[in-house]
XYZ file of C-alpha atoms in Angstrom:
293
model
C 142.700 104.564 97.534
C 140.042 101.864 97.189
C 137.337 104.125 98.609
C 138.273 107.261 96.659
C 139.535 105.600 93.463
C 142.476 108.010 93.624
C 146.159 107.267 94.075
C 147.763 108.692 97.202
C 151.453 109.591 97.399
C 152.778 108.172 100.656
C 156.065 108.737 102.458
C 156.734 106.676 105.587
C 159.083 108.444 107.967
C 159.484 110.676 111.001
C 158.386 114.309 111.097
C 161.626 114.998 113.004
C 163.625 113.925 109.923
C 164.569 117.257 108.329
C 166.104 115.677 105.244
C 162.903 113.772 104.510
C 160.752 116.876 105.003
C 162.959 118.896 102.674
C 162.851 116.116 100.078
C 159.034 116.082 100.195
C 158.724 119.865 99.866
C 161.304 119.917 97.082
C 159.546 117.147 95.146
C 156.004 118.549 95.161
C 154.147 121.789 94.579
C 152.479 122.120 97.985
C 149.800 124.763 98.559
C 148.855 123.950 102.158
C 149.797 121.564 104.951
C 147.583 119.654 107.370
C 149.712 118.747 110.378
C 148.440 115.651 112.230
C 151.753 114.039 113.215
C 151.938 113.674 117.003
C 151.838 111.235 119.885
C 148.422 111.563 121.519
C 147.831 109.593 124.719
C 147.156 111.616 127.870
C 148.091 108.741 130.192
C 151.204 107.703 128.285
C 152.449 111.290 128.158
C 152.721 111.311 131.960
C 155.118 108.351 131.788
C 157.294 109.466 128.863
C 157.064 113.277 128.722
C 160.417 113.765 126.974
C 159.308 111.497 124.141
C 156.135 113.546 123.748
C 157.960 116.867 123.761
C 160.592 115.604 121.325
C 158.121 114.122 118.870
C 155.392 116.747 119.019
C 157.333 119.981 119.433
C 160.562 119.170 117.570
C 158.557 117.662 114.724
C 156.435 120.801 114.454
C 159.496 123.073 114.450
C 161.099 121.021 111.671
C 157.902 121.159 109.624
C 157.608 124.934 110.035
C 161.242 125.431 109.008
C 160.628 123.425 105.823
C 157.419 125.338 105.118
C 159.271 128.626 105.500
C 162.177 127.435 103.356
C 159.866 126.409 100.502
C 157.436 129.303 100.921
C 154.411 127.219 101.907
C 152.433 129.502 104.193
C 149.046 127.836 104.756
C 148.689 125.406 107.671
C 145.845 123.521 109.366
C 147.074 122.284 112.752
C 145.636 119.365 114.692
C 145.313 120.762 118.216
C 143.344 119.471 121.187
C 140.813 120.358 123.864
C 143.518 119.380 126.370
C 145.029 122.867 125.926
C 142.164 124.292 128.006
C 142.844 124.974 131.661
C 141.163 122.462 133.975
C 138.304 124.039 135.893
C 137.093 126.284 133.065
C 133.338 126.722 133.019
C 131.715 124.449 130.429
C 131.340 124.540 127.515
C 134.840 125.569 126.471
C 134.978 128.501 124.064
C 138.015 129.477 122.021
C 138.602 132.511 124.268
C 138.752 130.437 127.471
C 141.957 130.196 129.461
C 144.593 127.794 128.112
C 148.084 126.749 129.063
C 147.724 125.094 132.443
C 147.345 121.586 131.060
C 147.103 118.593 133.380
C 149.404 116.397 131.295
C 152.456 116.659 129.004
C 150.358 115.867 125.921
C 148.158 118.921 126.530
C 151.216 121.012 127.352
C 152.870 119.992 124.074
C 149.783 121.071 122.125
C 149.655 124.392 123.979
C 153.341 125.026 123.244
C 152.762 124.227 119.568
C 149.812 126.635 119.441
C 152.021 129.312 121.030
C 154.741 128.715 118.428
C 152.209 129.003 115.603
C 150.794 132.212 117.053
C 154.286 133.720 117.359
C 155.199 132.757 113.789
C 151.991 134.222 112.395
C 152.705 137.493 114.231
C 156.270 137.691 112.942
C 155.354 136.743 109.360
C 151.894 137.990 108.261
C 152.130 135.952 105.043
C 151.385 132.834 107.118
C 147.741 131.737 107.337
C 147.286 129.247 110.183
C 144.258 127.567 111.744
C 144.436 125.490 114.928
C 141.558 123.029 115.236
C 140.948 121.995 118.826
C 139.562 118.461 118.663
C 137.472 117.163 121.495
C 137.168 113.334 121.514
C 137.221 111.810 118.024
C 135.662 108.378 117.626
C 133.598 106.415 115.115
C 134.862 104.784 111.937
C 134.329 105.031 108.195
C 130.764 103.836 107.449
C 132.160 101.220 105.038
C 133.820 99.440 107.963
C 137.119 99.556 106.066
C 138.849 102.261 108.117
C 138.791 102.376 111.914
C 140.861 102.783 115.041
C 143.159 99.821 115.663
C 145.270 100.393 118.797
C 147.854 97.874 119.943
C 147.337 96.189 123.309
C 144.992 97.854 125.789
C 143.596 100.999 124.127
C 144.256 104.374 125.732
C 140.925 105.727 124.474
C 137.608 104.704 125.995
C 135.545 103.620 122.997
C 138.078 101.257 121.342
C 138.567 99.771 124.822
C 134.803 99.216 125.205
C 134.658 97.663 121.725
C 137.416 95.163 122.529
C 135.618 94.144 125.731
C 132.357 93.718 123.797
C 134.250 91.525 121.330
C 135.796 89.491 124.207
C 139.292 90.431 123.078
C 139.744 92.011 126.499
C 138.019 90.649 129.632
C 136.986 93.818 131.435
C 136.864 97.596 131.029
C 138.764 99.624 133.629
C 136.972 102.906 134.354
C 139.333 105.456 135.868
C 137.462 107.202 138.656
C 133.841 107.102 139.850
C 133.863 110.070 142.218
C 134.119 112.988 139.800
C 131.578 115.805 140.357
C 129.347 114.518 137.540
C 125.889 112.914 137.417
C 127.252 109.362 137.866
C 130.773 110.047 139.125
C 132.515 109.208 135.846
C 134.298 111.638 133.537
C 132.313 113.519 130.890
C 133.586 114.122 127.350
C 132.388 115.547 124.040
C 132.651 112.780 121.427
C 132.820 113.715 117.744
C 132.506 111.364 114.771
C 135.713 111.120 112.772
C 133.723 111.800 109.574
C 132.448 115.092 111.023
C 136.014 115.858 112.086
C 137.312 115.174 108.569
C 134.691 117.512 107.110
C 135.816 120.167 109.595
C 139.283 120.024 108.026
C 137.862 120.420 104.525
C 135.859 123.445 105.694
C 138.956 124.902 107.391
C 140.968 124.450 104.197
C 138.236 126.189 102.178
C 138.181 129.005 104.722
C 141.937 129.527 104.660
C 141.952 129.844 100.853
C 138.853 132.053 100.620
C 139.719 134.492 103.421
C 142.732 136.588 104.310
C 143.575 135.351 107.790
C 146.647 135.241 109.972
C 145.970 132.930 112.935
C 142.607 131.580 114.073
C 141.414 128.848 116.441
C 138.248 126.722 116.255
C 136.715 124.068 118.486
C 135.565 120.901 116.728
C 133.022 119.151 118.933
C 129.293 118.502 119.172
C 128.623 120.717 122.170
C 127.291 117.837 124.239
C 129.014 115.825 126.972
C 128.544 112.134 127.782
C 129.819 110.271 130.834
C 131.838 107.067 130.648
C 128.809 105.108 131.842
C 126.608 106.790 129.204
C 129.009 105.403 126.597
C 129.094 101.928 128.157
C 125.297 101.573 128.366
C 124.746 102.896 124.839
C 127.435 100.555 123.476
C 125.627 97.651 125.138
C 122.460 98.692 123.310
C 124.231 99.058 119.949
C 126.226 95.825 120.158
C 123.738 93.713 122.122
C 126.719 92.682 124.272
C 127.239 92.973 128.007
C 130.226 95.170 128.918
C 131.983 94.059 132.106
C 133.644 96.931 133.931
C 135.408 97.746 137.189
C 136.218 101.096 138.745
C 139.868 102.018 139.408
C 141.727 105.036 140.701
C 141.573 108.202 138.657
C 144.185 108.480 135.942
C 146.709 111.264 136.401
C 146.134 114.067 133.913
C 142.409 113.472 133.335
C 139.874 116.259 133.906
C 136.349 115.725 135.228
C 134.423 117.327 132.374
C 135.181 118.653 128.903
C 132.858 119.648 126.121
C 132.918 122.219 123.341
C 131.093 125.317 122.322
C 131.267 124.815 118.526
C 129.478 128.082 117.661
C 132.508 129.805 116.131
C 133.135 126.911 113.716
C 129.398 126.828 112.927
C 129.418 130.517 112.013
C 132.779 131.051 110.326
C 133.631 127.651 108.836
C 129.979 126.812 108.040
C 130.598 123.481 109.754
C 128.460 121.524 112.167
C 128.723 118.016 113.609
C 125.770 115.969 112.346
C 126.334 112.499 113.805
C 125.199 111.607 117.324
C 126.880 109.268 119.799
C 124.744 106.279 118.821
C 125.825 106.570 115.181
C 129.467 106.867 116.279
C 129.190 103.674 118.331
C 127.366 101.812 115.547
C 130.196 102.637 113.151
C 132.813 101.572 115.716
C 131.029 98.264 116.249
C 130.675 97.744 112.485
C 134.434 98.259 112.097
C 135.221 95.992 115.056
C 133.043 93.100 113.871
C 134.246 93.419 110.281
C 137.905 93.551 111.379
C 138.126 91.455 114.573
C 141.909 91.148 114.274
C 142.513 94.702 113.083
C 144.074 95.489 109.735
């Protein structure tokens, strides 16, 4: 609200709460829904798969039932690159094989995509876009909004930032014998501001075009290894990052990066911020908010 100078209506609750969803839809004239609500840690999903399936899939079903009940038929869905089958040739395109995920988180996203596809087939009045995120990072350039995980972060870059800040003593790198240039996993990192713009472009597209169900990758099209990230963060922060190698984490793939051409062409969207700018914004957030929010 401070940044936009606009008041935001906020409900705090659980997407599995049908009564709350119905109350929200009943109380507002809603034209379209952006569905972000989900648990999202690959590693954690291996330990508590039922929690992930309950939250992610049941929550999505409840939301869709409310949308249908109140005749809201436009949806932008927050999907994930984890839906792609491990071993696909890089970069991943939207037509690549999906559905053999290496972890329950990816499986939950694939199931949700399947549900959305089935609904759009059965009811052509639905217009649905699934946006397959690669690895969002960065922070708002103001330093006022950033990622603030509790405890040891599940994502690499917040973990690196906390080690640089001396909040955590050492970075654990999961695996150094992947078939990559330095043995560490490779990912496509995308600035959260570019990701946000991708949603605006998707919303424009869904209102300006008659569509049923479409899928788009949101990524930069370039992969960086874990060590690439560590060394560049050292440059940005002027801090030494202590790290140790550990066993691979169950559910992780060796490499993953996007072909963003379809989003470039149809959504008129392109990622503009490089990894160094992402890390600078993360470090700005971290130094401005050493204890989080």
